[in-house]
XYZ file of C-alpha atoms in Angstrom:
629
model
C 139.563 -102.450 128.566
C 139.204 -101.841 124.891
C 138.205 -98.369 125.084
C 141.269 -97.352 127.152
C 143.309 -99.118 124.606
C 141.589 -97.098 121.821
C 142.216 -93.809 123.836
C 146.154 -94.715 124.048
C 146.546 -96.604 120.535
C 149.595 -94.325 120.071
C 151.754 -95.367 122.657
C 154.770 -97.872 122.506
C 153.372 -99.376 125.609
C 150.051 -100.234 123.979
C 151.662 -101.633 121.115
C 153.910 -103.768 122.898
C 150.935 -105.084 125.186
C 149.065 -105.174 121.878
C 151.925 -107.451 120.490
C 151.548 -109.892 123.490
C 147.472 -109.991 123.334
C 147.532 -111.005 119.482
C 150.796 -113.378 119.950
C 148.541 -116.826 120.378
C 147.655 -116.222 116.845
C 150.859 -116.557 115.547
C 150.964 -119.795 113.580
C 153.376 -121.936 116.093
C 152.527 -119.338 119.263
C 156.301 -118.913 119.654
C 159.380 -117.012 118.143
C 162.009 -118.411 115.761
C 162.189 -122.389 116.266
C 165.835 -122.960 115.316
C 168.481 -123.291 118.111
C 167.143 -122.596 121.807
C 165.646 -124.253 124.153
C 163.611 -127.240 123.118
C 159.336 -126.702 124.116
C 157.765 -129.770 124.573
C 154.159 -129.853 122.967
C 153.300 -133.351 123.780
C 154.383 -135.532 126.929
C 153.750 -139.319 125.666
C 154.082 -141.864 128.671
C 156.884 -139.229 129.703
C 158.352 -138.721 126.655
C 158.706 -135.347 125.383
C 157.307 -134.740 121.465
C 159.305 -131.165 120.701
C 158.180 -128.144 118.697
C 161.061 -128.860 116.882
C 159.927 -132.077 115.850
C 156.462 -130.997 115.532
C 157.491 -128.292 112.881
C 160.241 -130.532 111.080
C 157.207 -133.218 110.683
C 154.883 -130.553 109.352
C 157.397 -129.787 106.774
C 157.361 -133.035 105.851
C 153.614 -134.008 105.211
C 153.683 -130.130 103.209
C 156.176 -131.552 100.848
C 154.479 -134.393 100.185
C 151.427 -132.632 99.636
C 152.879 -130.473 97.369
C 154.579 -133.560 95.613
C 150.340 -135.161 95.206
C 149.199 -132.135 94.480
C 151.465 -129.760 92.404
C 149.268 -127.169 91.713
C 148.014 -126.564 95.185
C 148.020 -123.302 96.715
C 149.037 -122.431 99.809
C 146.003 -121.127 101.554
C 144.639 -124.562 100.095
C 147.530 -126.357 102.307
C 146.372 -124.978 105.045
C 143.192 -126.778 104.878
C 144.451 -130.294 105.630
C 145.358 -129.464 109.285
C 148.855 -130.322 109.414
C 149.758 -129.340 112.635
C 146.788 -131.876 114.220
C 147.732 -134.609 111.440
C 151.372 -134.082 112.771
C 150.934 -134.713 116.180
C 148.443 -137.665 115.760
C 151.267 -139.275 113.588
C 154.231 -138.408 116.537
C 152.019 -139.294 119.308
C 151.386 -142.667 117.292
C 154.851 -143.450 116.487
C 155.886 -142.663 119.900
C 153.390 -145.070 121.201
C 154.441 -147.943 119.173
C 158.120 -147.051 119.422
C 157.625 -147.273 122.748
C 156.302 -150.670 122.650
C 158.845 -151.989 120.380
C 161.250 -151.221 122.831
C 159.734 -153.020 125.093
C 159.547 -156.484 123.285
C 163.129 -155.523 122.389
C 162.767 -155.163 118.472
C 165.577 -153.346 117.034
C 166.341 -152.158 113.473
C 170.391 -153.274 112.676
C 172.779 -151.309 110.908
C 173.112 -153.931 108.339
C 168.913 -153.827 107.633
C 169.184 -149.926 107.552
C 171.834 -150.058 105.327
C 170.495 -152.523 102.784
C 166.853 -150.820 102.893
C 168.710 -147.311 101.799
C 170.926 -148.267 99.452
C 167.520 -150.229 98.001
C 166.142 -147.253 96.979
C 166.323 -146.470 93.065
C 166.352 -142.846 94.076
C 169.889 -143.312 94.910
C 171.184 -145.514 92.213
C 173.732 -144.153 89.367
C 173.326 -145.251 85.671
C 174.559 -148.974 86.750
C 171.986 -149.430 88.973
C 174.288 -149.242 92.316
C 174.043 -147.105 95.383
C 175.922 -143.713 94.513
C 176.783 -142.060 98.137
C 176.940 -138.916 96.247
C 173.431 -139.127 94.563
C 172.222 -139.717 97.908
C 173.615 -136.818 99.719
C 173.055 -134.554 96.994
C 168.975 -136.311 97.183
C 169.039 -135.201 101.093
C 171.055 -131.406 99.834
C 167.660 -130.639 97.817
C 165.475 -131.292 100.607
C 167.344 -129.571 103.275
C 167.776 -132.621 105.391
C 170.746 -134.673 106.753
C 171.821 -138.131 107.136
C 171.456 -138.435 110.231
C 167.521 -137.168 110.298
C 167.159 -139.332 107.607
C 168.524 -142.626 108.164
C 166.822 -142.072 111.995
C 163.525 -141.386 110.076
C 163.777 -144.744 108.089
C 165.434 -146.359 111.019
C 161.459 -145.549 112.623
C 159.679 -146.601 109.775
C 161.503 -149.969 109.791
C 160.803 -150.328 113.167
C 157.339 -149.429 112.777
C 156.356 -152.046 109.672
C 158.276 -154.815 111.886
C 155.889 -154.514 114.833
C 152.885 -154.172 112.530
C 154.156 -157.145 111.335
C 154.360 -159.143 114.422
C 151.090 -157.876 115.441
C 149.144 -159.007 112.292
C 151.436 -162.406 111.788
C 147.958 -164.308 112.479
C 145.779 -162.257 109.895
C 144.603 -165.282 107.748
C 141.913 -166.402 106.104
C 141.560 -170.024 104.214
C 140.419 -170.647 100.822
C 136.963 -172.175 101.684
C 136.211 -168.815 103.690
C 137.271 -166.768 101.223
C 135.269 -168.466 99.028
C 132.233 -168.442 100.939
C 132.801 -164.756 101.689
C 132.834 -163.855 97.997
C 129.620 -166.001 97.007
C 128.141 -164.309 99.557
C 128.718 -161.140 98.869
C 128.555 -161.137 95.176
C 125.241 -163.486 95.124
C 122.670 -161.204 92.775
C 119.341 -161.723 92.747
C 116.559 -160.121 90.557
C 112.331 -159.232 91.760
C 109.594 -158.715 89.851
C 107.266 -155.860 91.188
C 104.254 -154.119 91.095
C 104.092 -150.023 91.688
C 101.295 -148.438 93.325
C 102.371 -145.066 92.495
C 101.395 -141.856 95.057
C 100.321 -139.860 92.577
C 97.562 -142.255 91.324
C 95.801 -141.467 94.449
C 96.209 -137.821 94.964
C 92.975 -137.157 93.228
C 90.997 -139.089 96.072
C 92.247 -137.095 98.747
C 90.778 -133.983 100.669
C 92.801 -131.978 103.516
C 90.678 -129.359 105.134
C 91.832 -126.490 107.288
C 91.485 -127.918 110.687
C 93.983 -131.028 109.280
C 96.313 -128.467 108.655
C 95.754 -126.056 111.291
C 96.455 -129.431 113.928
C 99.232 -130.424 112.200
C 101.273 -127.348 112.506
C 99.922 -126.835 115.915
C 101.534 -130.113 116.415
C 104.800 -129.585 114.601
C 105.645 -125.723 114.694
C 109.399 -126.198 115.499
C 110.027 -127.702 111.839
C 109.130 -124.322 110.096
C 111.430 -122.575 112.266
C 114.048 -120.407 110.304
C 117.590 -119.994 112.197
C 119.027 -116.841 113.467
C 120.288 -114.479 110.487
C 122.941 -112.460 110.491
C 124.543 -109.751 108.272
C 127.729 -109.535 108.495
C 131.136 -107.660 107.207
C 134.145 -109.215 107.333
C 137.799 -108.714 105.733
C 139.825 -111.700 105.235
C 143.463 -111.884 105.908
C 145.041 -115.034 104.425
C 148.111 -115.686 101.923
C 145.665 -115.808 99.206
C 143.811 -112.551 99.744
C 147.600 -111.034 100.151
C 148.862 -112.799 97.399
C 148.138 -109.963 95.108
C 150.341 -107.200 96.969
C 153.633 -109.543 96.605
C 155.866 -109.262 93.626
C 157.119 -112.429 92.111
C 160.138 -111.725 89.481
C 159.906 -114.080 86.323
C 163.213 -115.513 87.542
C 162.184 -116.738 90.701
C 159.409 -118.411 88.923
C 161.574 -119.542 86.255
C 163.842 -120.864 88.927
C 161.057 -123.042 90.630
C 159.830 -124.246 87.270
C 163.288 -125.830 86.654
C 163.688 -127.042 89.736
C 160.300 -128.477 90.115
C 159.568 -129.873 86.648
C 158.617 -133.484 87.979
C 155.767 -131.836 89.834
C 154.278 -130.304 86.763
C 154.423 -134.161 84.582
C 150.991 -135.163 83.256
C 150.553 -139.072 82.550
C 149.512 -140.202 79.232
C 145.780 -139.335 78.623
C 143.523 -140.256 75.753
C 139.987 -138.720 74.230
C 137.644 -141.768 73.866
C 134.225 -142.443 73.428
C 131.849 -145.589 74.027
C 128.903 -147.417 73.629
C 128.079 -149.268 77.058
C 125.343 -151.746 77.349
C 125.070 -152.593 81.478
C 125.308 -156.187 82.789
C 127.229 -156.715 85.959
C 129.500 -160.039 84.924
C 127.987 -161.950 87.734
C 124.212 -161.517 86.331
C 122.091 -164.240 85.330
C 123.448 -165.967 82.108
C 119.900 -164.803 80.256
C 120.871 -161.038 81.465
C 124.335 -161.185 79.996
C 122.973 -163.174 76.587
C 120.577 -160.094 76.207
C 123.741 -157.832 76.953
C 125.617 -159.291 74.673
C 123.011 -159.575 71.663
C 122.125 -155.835 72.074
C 126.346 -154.558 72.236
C 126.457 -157.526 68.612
C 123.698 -154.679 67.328
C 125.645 -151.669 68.124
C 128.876 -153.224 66.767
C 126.755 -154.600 63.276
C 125.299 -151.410 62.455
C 129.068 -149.462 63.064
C 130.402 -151.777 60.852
C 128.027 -151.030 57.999
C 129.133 -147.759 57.944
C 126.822 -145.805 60.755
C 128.504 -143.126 62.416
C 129.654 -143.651 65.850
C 127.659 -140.723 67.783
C 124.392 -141.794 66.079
C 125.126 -145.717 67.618
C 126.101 -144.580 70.511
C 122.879 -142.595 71.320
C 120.667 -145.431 69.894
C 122.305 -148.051 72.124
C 124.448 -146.800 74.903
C 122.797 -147.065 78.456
C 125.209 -144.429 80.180
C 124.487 -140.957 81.168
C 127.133 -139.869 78.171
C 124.886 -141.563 75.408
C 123.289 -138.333 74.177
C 126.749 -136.669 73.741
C 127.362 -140.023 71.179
C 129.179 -141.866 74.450
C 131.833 -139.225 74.480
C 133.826 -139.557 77.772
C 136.317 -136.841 77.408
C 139.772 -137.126 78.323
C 141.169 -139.230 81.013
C 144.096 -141.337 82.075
C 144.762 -144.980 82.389
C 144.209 -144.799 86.327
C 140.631 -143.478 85.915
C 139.552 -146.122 83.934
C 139.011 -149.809 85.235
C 141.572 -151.894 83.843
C 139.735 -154.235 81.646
C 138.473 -151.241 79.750
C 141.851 -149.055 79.959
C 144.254 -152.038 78.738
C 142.079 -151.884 75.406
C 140.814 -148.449 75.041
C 145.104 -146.889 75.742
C 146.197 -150.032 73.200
C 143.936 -148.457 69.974
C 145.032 -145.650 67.702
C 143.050 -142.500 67.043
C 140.293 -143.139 64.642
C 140.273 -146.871 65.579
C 137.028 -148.606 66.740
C 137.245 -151.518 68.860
C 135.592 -155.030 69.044
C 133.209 -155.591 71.967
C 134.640 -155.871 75.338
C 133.728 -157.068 78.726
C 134.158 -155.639 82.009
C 132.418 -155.982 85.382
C 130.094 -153.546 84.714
C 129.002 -154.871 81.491
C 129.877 -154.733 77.266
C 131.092 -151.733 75.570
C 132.887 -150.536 72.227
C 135.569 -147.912 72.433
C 136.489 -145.416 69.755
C 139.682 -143.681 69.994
C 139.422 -140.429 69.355
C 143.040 -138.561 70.495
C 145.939 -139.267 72.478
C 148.473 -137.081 74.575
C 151.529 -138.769 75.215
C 153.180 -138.628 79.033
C 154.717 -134.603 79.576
C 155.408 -132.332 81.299
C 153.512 -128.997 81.093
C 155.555 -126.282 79.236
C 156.096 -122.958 81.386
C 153.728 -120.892 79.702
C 150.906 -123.846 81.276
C 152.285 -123.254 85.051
C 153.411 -120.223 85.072
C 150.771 -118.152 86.592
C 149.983 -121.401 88.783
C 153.637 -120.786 90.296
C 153.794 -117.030 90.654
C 150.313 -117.777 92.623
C 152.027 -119.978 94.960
C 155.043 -118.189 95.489
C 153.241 -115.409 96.261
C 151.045 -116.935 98.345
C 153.841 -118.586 100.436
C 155.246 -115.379 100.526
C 152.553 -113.601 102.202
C 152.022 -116.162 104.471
C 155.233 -114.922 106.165
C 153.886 -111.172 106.331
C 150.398 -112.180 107.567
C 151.013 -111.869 111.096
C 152.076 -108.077 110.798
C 149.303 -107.408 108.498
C 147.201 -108.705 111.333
C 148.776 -106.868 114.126
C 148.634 -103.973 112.065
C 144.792 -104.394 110.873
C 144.150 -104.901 114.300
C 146.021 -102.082 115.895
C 143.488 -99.480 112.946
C 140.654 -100.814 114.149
C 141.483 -99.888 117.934
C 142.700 -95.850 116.125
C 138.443 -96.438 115.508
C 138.940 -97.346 111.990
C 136.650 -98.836 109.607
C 136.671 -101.900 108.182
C 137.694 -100.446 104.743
C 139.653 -98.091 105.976
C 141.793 -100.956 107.809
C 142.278 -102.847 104.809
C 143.199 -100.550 102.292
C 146.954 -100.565 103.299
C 147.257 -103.802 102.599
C 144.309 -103.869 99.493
C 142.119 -105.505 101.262
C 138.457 -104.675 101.195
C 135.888 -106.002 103.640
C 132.828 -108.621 102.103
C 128.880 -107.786 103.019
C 127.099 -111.007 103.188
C 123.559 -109.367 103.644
C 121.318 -111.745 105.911
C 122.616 -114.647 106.049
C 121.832 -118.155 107.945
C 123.852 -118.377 110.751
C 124.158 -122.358 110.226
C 125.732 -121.545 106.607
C 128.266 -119.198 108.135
C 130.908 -121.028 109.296
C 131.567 -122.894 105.845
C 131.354 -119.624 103.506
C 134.105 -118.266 106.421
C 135.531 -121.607 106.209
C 136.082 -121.252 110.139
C 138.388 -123.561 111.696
C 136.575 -123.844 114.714
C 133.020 -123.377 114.141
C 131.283 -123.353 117.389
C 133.070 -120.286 117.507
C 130.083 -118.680 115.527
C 128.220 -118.264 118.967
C 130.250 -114.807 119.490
C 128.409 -113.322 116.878
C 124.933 -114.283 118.393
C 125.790 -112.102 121.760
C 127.148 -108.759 120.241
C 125.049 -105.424 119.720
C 124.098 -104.549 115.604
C 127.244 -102.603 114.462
C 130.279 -104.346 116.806
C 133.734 -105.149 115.498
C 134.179 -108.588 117.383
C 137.593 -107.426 119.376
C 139.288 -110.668 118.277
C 139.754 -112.305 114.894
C 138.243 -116.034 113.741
C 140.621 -118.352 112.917
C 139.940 -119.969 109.116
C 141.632 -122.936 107.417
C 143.372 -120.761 105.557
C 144.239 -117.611 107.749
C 141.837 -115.096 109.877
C 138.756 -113.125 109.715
C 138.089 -110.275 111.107
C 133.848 -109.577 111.435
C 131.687 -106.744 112.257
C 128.164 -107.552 113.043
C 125.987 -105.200 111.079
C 122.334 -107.105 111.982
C 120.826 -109.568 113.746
C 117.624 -111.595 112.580
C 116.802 -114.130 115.807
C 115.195 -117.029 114.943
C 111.439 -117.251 114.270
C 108.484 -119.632 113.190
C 107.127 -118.923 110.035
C 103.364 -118.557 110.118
C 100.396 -120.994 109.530
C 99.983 -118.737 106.353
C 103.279 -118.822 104.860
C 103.595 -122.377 105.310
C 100.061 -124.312 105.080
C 100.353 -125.101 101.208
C 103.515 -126.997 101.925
C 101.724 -128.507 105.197
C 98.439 -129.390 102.551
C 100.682 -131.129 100.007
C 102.974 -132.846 102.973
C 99.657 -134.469 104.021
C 98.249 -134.785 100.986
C 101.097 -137.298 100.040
C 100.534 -138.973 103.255
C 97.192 -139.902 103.029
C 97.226 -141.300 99.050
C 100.168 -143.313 100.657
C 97.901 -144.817 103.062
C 95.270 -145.730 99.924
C 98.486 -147.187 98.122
C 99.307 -149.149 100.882
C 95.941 -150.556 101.085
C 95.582 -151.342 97.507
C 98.559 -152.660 97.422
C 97.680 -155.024 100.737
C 94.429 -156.095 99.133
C 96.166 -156.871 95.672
C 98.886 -159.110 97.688
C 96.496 -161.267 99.618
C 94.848 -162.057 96.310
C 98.762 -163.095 94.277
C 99.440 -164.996 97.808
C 96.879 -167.405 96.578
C 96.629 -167.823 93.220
C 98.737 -167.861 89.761
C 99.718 -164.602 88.611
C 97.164 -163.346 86.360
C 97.468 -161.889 82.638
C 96.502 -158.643 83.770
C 98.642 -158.494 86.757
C 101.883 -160.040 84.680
C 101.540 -157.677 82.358
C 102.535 -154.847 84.634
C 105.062 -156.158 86.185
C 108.283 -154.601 86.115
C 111.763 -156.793 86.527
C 114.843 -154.684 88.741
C 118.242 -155.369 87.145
C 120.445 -157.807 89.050
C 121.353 -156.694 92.581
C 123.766 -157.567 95.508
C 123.165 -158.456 99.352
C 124.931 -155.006 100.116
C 123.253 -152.819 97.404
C 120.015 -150.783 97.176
C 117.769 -151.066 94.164
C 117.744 -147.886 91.990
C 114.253 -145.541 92.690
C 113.257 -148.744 94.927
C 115.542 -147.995 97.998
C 113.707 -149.480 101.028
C 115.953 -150.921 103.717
C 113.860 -154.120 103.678
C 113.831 -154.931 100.406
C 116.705 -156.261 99.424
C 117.422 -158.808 102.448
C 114.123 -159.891 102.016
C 114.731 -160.627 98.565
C 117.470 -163.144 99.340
C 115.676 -164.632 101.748
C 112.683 -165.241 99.383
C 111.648 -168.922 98.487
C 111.929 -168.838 94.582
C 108.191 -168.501 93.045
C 106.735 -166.627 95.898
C 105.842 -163.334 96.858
C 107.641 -161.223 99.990
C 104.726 -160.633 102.431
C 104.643 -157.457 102.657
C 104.569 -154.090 100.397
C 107.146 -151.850 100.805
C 107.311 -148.124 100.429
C 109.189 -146.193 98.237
C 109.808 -142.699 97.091
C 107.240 -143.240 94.187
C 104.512 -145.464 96.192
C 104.114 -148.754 97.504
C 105.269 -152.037 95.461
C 104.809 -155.712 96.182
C 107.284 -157.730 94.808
C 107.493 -161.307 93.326
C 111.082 -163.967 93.416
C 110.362 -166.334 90.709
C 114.304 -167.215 90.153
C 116.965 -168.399 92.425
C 119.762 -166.601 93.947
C 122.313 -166.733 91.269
C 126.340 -166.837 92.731
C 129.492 -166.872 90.664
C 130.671 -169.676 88.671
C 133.917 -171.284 89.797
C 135.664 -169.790 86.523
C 135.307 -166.159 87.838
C 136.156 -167.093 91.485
C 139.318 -168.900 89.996
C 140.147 -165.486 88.224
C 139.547 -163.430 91.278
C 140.145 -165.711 94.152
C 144.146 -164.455 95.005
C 143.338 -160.946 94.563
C 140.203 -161.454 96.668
C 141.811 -163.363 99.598
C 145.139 -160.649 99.685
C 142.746 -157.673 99.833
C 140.855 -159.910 103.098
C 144.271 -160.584 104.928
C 145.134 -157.073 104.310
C 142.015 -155.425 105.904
C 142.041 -157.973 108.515
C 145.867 -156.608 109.294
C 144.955 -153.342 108.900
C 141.836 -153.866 111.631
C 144.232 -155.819 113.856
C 147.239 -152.908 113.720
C 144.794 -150.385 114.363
C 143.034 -151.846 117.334
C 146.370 -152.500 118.440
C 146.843 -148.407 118.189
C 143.920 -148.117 120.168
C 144.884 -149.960 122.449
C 148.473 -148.582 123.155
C 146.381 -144.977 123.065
C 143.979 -145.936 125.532
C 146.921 -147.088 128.155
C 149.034 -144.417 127.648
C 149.285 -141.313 129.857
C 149.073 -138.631 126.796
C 149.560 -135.049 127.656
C 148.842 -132.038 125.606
C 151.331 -129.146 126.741
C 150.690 -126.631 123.943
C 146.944 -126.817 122.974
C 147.275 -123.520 121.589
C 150.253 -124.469 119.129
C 148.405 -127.753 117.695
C 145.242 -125.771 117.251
């Protein structure tokens, strides 16, 4: 079929038939969307979902993407799926639409009508609802009344049912409470390491060992099929370039756009941190607060900051003198934002708490709340208008592209029209493929596995982003790698094992003797204490998945019965102390936020196994597969 194609690539007919073959890669699989007949995509319970409303809801999730994420491109858009995100979202809304109706919950005039005239957005200098704010609000963003007030009319509709489905999400103050002393018990162990690498030196592997084990386990040196490929991308960002953007258009969109472009207030800060989680043991947080007293002393008799800061700070920024860069109040928890945004630059604050332990800020700068000048975002807006520009020529560049390569065309030769050169990848894993293509459908990369060296695959891979079209220049199948290549790594593997084994043992023997005795000198003097820890955490370079519920079940003075392994070795661990839990001051500080955040995610579990449900009943019928995906 291809070859006669190639051998009548000039005629009208062959174009046109060309035209229909490349048509389901056309981003909505149909012609113009305004006016004609409506297409349903979606059949919900018998209700149609539209293209039309499947491309006027796309619209809307790109807008607000655009209003999150200002700078983003459009090839970067693409990447979030709309078109699947929109139809989950109609199908849901359908579904619980559907159901409201059916209990016979309606949305009034009079709620509409307050809820819009609510909004700020509309509201003139006096703080009242302006009708003309508001239609000139809806002018902007190309939309009407009606679509609007229908859209909030849903959205009303949509919070009372979630409402009357999660009425019951509750939780009293003694559970709450219980919950959080739970979770937010700490507990500390004392343990003793039995480090791998002490016994390395004892152990021998000879060849047979080695010979048996990857007799045993040859599929685990197996590389994967390799493949060199050449491909030539066509997206709105590899176009981009050919598309001419005049410096009005992008002046234009700057003025028109300048909210996107604000920056919040940011500030240039360093710190001295000293870590002791604020429920710890009141012996952990003395020591905490003794060693932050030092840093603060020595700053006051006239040490530089940097120099303190690497003496005493505990963070992974100490050796930089605690310097944390700029940042804005939002990326910052509160208790250290409120003081660190309230200081001038130069000014060096008093020790502060926060949950994570005691620090001392130095303000270094501060950039007030602005938006960027047009010289910052100019070339950011030329790249997006060009890229949304090219996004509407892609399909011809395709057809075209497409239509050289069936003339017998190379690669390069295809592309050059449109400046567009192919990309070798020389032999490459086929596994790691799919994510340097950034394929939209991945399993796709089987194709490439049943072609002969030197084939132009006769159809292009969808990306996130666009397409790619691939010529399969080599083929490396998959292979084991030999005993030879791979029996120093097989020596060492084993090696580790078996002084394992001997750590284990030692550490067994050690453990029956502490199970019945006092802890001797020796013994206590190499034990090492783990900071404070929580029922749900791991312990840092200790992570066993035993460990730590052990721990809390642990009779104080006693050690857990068995040694655990670890990435360095095997440990046996000692509880001397209690489980320490809150005091009531610090649930009284936390205890509303704590029980809202509980009665919200038991609402939001409720609404969405209520979704599930209404999903799993419902007759849902995908029309247009080839349009969503």
């Amino acid at each position: 079929m291809l070859d006669f194609i190639r051998s009548n690539a000039q005629s009208w007919g062959v174009k046109i038939a060309f035209g229909l073959i490349i048509i389901v890669f056309i981003f909505w699989g149909i012609g113009t969307l305004s006016g004609g007949p409506e297409v349903e995509v979606v059949s919900v319970n018998g209700q149609s979902i539209t293209i039309q409303e499947l491309q006027k809801r796309c619209e809307e999730i790109e807008q607000n993407i655009r209003q999150n994420f200002p700078t983003i491109s459009a090839a970067e858009i693409n990447t979030f799926r709309i078109k699947q995100l929109a139809t989950q979202q109609l199908i849901l809304e359908t579904l619980v639409l559907q159901e409201a109706n059916r209990i016979g919950l309606i949305i009034t005039p009079i709620e509409l009508r307050k809820t819009i005239e609510s909004f700020p957005a509309f509201h003139n200098t006096e703080g009242k609802f302006d009708p003309a704010i508001y239609l000139q609000f809806l002018k902007e963003r190309n939309d009407t009344p009606g679509h609007f007030e229908s859209q909030i009319r849903t959205n009303l509709l949509i919070n009372k049912i979630q409402q009357e489905i999660t009425a019951g999400a509750y939780i009293s103050p003694t559970e709450a409470y219980d919950v959080y002393m739970y979770e937010s018990a700490t507990r500390t162990i004392q343990y003793l390491l039995f480090p791998t690498e002490d016994y390395l030196n004892k152990v021998n592997i000879s060849a047979d060992e080695v010979a048996k084990f990857y007799n045993e386990s040859s599929e685990q040196f197996k590389t994967p099929t390799e493949l060199n490929l050449e491909y030539l991308l066509i997206t709105p960002r590899s176009l981009a370039n050919n598309q001419t953007i005049d410096d009005t258009t992008v002046s234009e969109y700057y003025q028109k756009h300048k909210e996107d472009f604000k920056s919040p207030e940011q500030i240039h800060a360093q710190h001295i941190v000293v870590f002791a989680p604020e429920n710890s043991e009141p012996e952990v947080l003395k020591k905490a607060q003794e060693k932050i007293n030092q840093a603060a002393n020595a700053i006051k008799k006239g040490e530089d900051f940097s120099s303190v800061a690497k003496k005493f700070s505990q963070d992974n920024v100490a050796q930089n003198g605690g310097d944390l860069g700029w940042f804005t109040y939002e990326q910052a928890v509160p208790a250290f934002a409120d003081v660190a945004f309230s200081l001038t630059p130069g000014e060096i604050s008093q020790p502060i708490q926060t949950p994570v332990g005691y620090h001392i800020i130095k303000l270094i700068d501060k950039k007030p709340e602005e938006i960027k000048s047009f010289d910052e975002v100019s070339k950011t807006i030329q790249q997006r208008l060009a890229e949304d520009k090219a996004s509407i020529e892609l399909q011809d560049v395709l057809e075209n592209v497409q239509l050289a390569l069936i003339e017998n065309k190379s690669l390069t030769e295809a592309g050059k029209p449109y400046n567009l050169s192919p990309i070798s990848t020389g032999l490459f894993p086929i596994k790691d493929i799919a994510s340097q293509l950034e394929l939209a459908k991945p399993d796709e990369l089987s194709k490439l596995t049943h072609v002969s060296p030197g084939t132009i695959l006769e159809n292009p891979l969808i990306t996130k982003t666009g397409y790619v079209i691939i010529k399969v220049k080599d083929i490396k199948p998959e292979s084991i790698k030999s005993i030879e290549v791979v029996e120093n790594q097989i020596s060492s593997l084993l090696k580790k094992q078996k002084a394992n084994e001997l750590a284990m043992k030692a550490a067994e023997e050690q453990l029956t003797i502490l199970k019945n005795s006092s802890i001797p000198p020796a013994v206590a003097k190499n034990l090492k204490t783990s900071p404070a820890i929580i029922r749900s955490a791991t312990i840092e370079n200790l992570k066993n998945p035993q460990l730590v519920p052990d721990t809390f079940k642990a009779t104080p003075g006693s050690w857990l019965t068995t040694p655990y392994t670890v990435e360095q070795g095997v440990l046996i661990a000692y509880v001397s102390k209690e489980v320490v839990y809150p005091s009531k001051e610090q649930w009284d500080n936390i205890k509303e936020a704590f029980m809202s955040a509980i009665v919200k995610s038991k609402r939001e579990q409720m609404f969405k196994g209520f979704l599930t449900m209404l999903e799993k009943q419902a007759k849902i019928t995908i029309k247009e597969e080839k349009i969503i995906n």
